[in-house]
Amino acid sequence: MKSISEAFDSFAHALRVNTEHLIRAPELMKIDPQEAAGNLDQGLSSILNGFHSIYDAANDDPRISFAWNREPTTATLLAIRNARHHNHAHRVRSLEGYFTRAGRAHLSRDYDLVTYGEGDGEAPLFVQALSWSDISDLLDMPFDMTRLSAAKVGAIRAYLGADCIATHIAAQTSNTPVFFDMLPLIVNAAKAAIAVIEPYLEIYSMEGEGFKEHFEEVGVIDTSVLNFRVCTFRL
């Protein structure tokens, strides 16, 4: 079992590698869409697994008491990680994986993107989005498969703005798929985790120091503020 410091260092490394994939994705998507999609999907999985390692290490540390699965910020990330780990709900598909999968070339590449937080209306620099239909399916699955209690499901739905998204979908005249931005959710969960583990955390690397400072300084993103944007997936 990794220590908290080892787990955080792995998490920071995954964040750094994923950021590099996000930067390179637009150009690589024009050359090899499947590779670009695979890099981003694997990058996100590495972040989620790294966060789960922090959770495991914290649960093994008798000095730490934190209800990871009761706080929506952390419970949401853990639920998505477990869905991917156990192959539930299509592993909650990524935007890039959805549109670059074989057999989808004939389909419309339009989609609705849900982002969170106050902003100036401009598209964020980086977006790493997951399928809303998949997360909805996950939250509808029985407890004996997901181990998600009714209370936890309700908290995750409220945190993600499920009612608002459902109202938006019902008002649409097409069946355009909906995706939600994961990066604000990672920020919020990381901030919550660092607040808990910081007294027991030893920094092992420059990337660990950089991401620790980033998450301590950045503001909490208000997921009760939802923004909807019609987009087109472009290769």
Short mmCIF file of N, CA, C and O in Angstrom, two decimals, residues 4 54 57-66 68 196-200:
data_model
loop_
_atom_site.label_atom_id
_atom_site.label_comp_id
_atom_site.label_asym_id
_atom_site.label_seq_id
_atom_site.Cartn_x
_atom_site.Cartn_y
_atom_site.Cartn_z
N ILE A 4 0.54 8.12 1.97
CA ILE A 4 -0.18 9.29 1.45
C ILE A 4 0.73 10.11 0.55
O ILE A 4 0.31 10.57 -0.53
N ILE A 54 -4.89 7.87 -3.14
CA ILE A 54 -4.89 8.80 -2.01
C ILE A 54 -5.97 8.40 -1.01
O ILE A 54 -5.75 8.37 0.22
N ALA A 57 -4.85 5.28 0.88
CA ALA A 57 -3.80 5.59 1.84
C ALA A 57 -4.35 6.35 3.04
O ALA A 57 -3.95 6.10 4.19
N ALA A 58 -5.26 7.27 2.78
CA ALA A 58 -5.85 8.04 3.88
C ALA A 58 -6.69 7.15 4.79
O ALA A 58 -6.68 7.31 6.02
N ASN A 59 -7.40 6.20 4.21
CA ASN A 59 -8.21 5.30 5.01
C ASN A 59 -7.36 4.38 5.87
O ASN A 59 -7.82 3.89 6.92
N ASP A 60 -6.13 4.13 5.46
CA ASP A 60 -5.22 3.29 6.22
C ASP A 60 -4.44 4.07 7.28
O ASP A 60 -3.69 3.47 8.06
N ASP A 61 -4.59 5.39 7.28
CA ASP A 61 -3.84 6.23 8.22
C ASP A 61 -4.75 6.57 9.41
O ASP A 61 -5.75 7.27 9.25
N PRO A 62 -4.41 6.07 10.60
CA PRO A 62 -5.30 6.30 11.75
C PRO A 62 -5.41 7.76 12.17
O PRO A 62 -6.30 8.12 12.95
N ARG A 63 -4.54 8.62 11.65
CA ARG A 63 -4.59 10.04 12.01
C ARG A 63 -5.67 10.79 11.24
O ARG A 63 -6.01 11.92 11.60
N ILE A 64 -6.20 10.17 10.19
CA ILE A 64 -7.11 10.86 9.28
C ILE A 64 -8.52 10.31 9.40
O ILE A 64 -8.73 9.10 9.34
N SER A 65 -9.46 11.20 9.58
CA SER A 65 -10.88 10.83 9.59
C SER A 65 -11.62 11.77 8.64
O SER A 65 -11.74 12.97 8.91
N PHE A 66 -12.06 11.22 7.54
CA PHE A 66 -12.75 12.04 6.53
C PHE A 66 -13.74 11.15 5.79
O PHE A 66 -13.41 10.05 5.36
N TRP A 68 -14.95 10.38 2.85
CA TRP A 68 -14.71 10.50 1.41
C TRP A 68 -15.96 10.20 0.59
O TRP A 68 -16.21 10.84 -0.43
N VAL A 196 -7.40 17.75 3.66
CA VAL A 196 -7.42 16.67 4.64
C VAL A 196 -6.02 16.11 4.89
O VAL A 196 -5.62 15.88 6.03
N ILE A 197 -5.26 15.90 3.83
CA ILE A 197 -3.99 15.17 3.96
C ILE A 197 -2.78 16.09 4.16
O ILE A 197 -1.70 15.61 4.51
N GLU A 198 -2.93 17.40 3.98
CA GLU A 198 -1.79 18.32 3.99
C GLU A 198 -0.92 18.21 5.25
O GLU A 198 0.33 18.26 5.15
N PRO A 199 -1.49 18.05 6.44
CA PRO A 199 -0.63 17.96 7.63
C PRO A 199 0.30 16.75 7.64
O PRO A 199 1.29 16.73 8.38
N TYR A 200 -0.03 15.75 6.83
CA TYR A 200 0.74 14.50 6.84
C TYR A 200 1.45 14.26 5.51
O TYR A 200 1.96 13.18 5.25
#
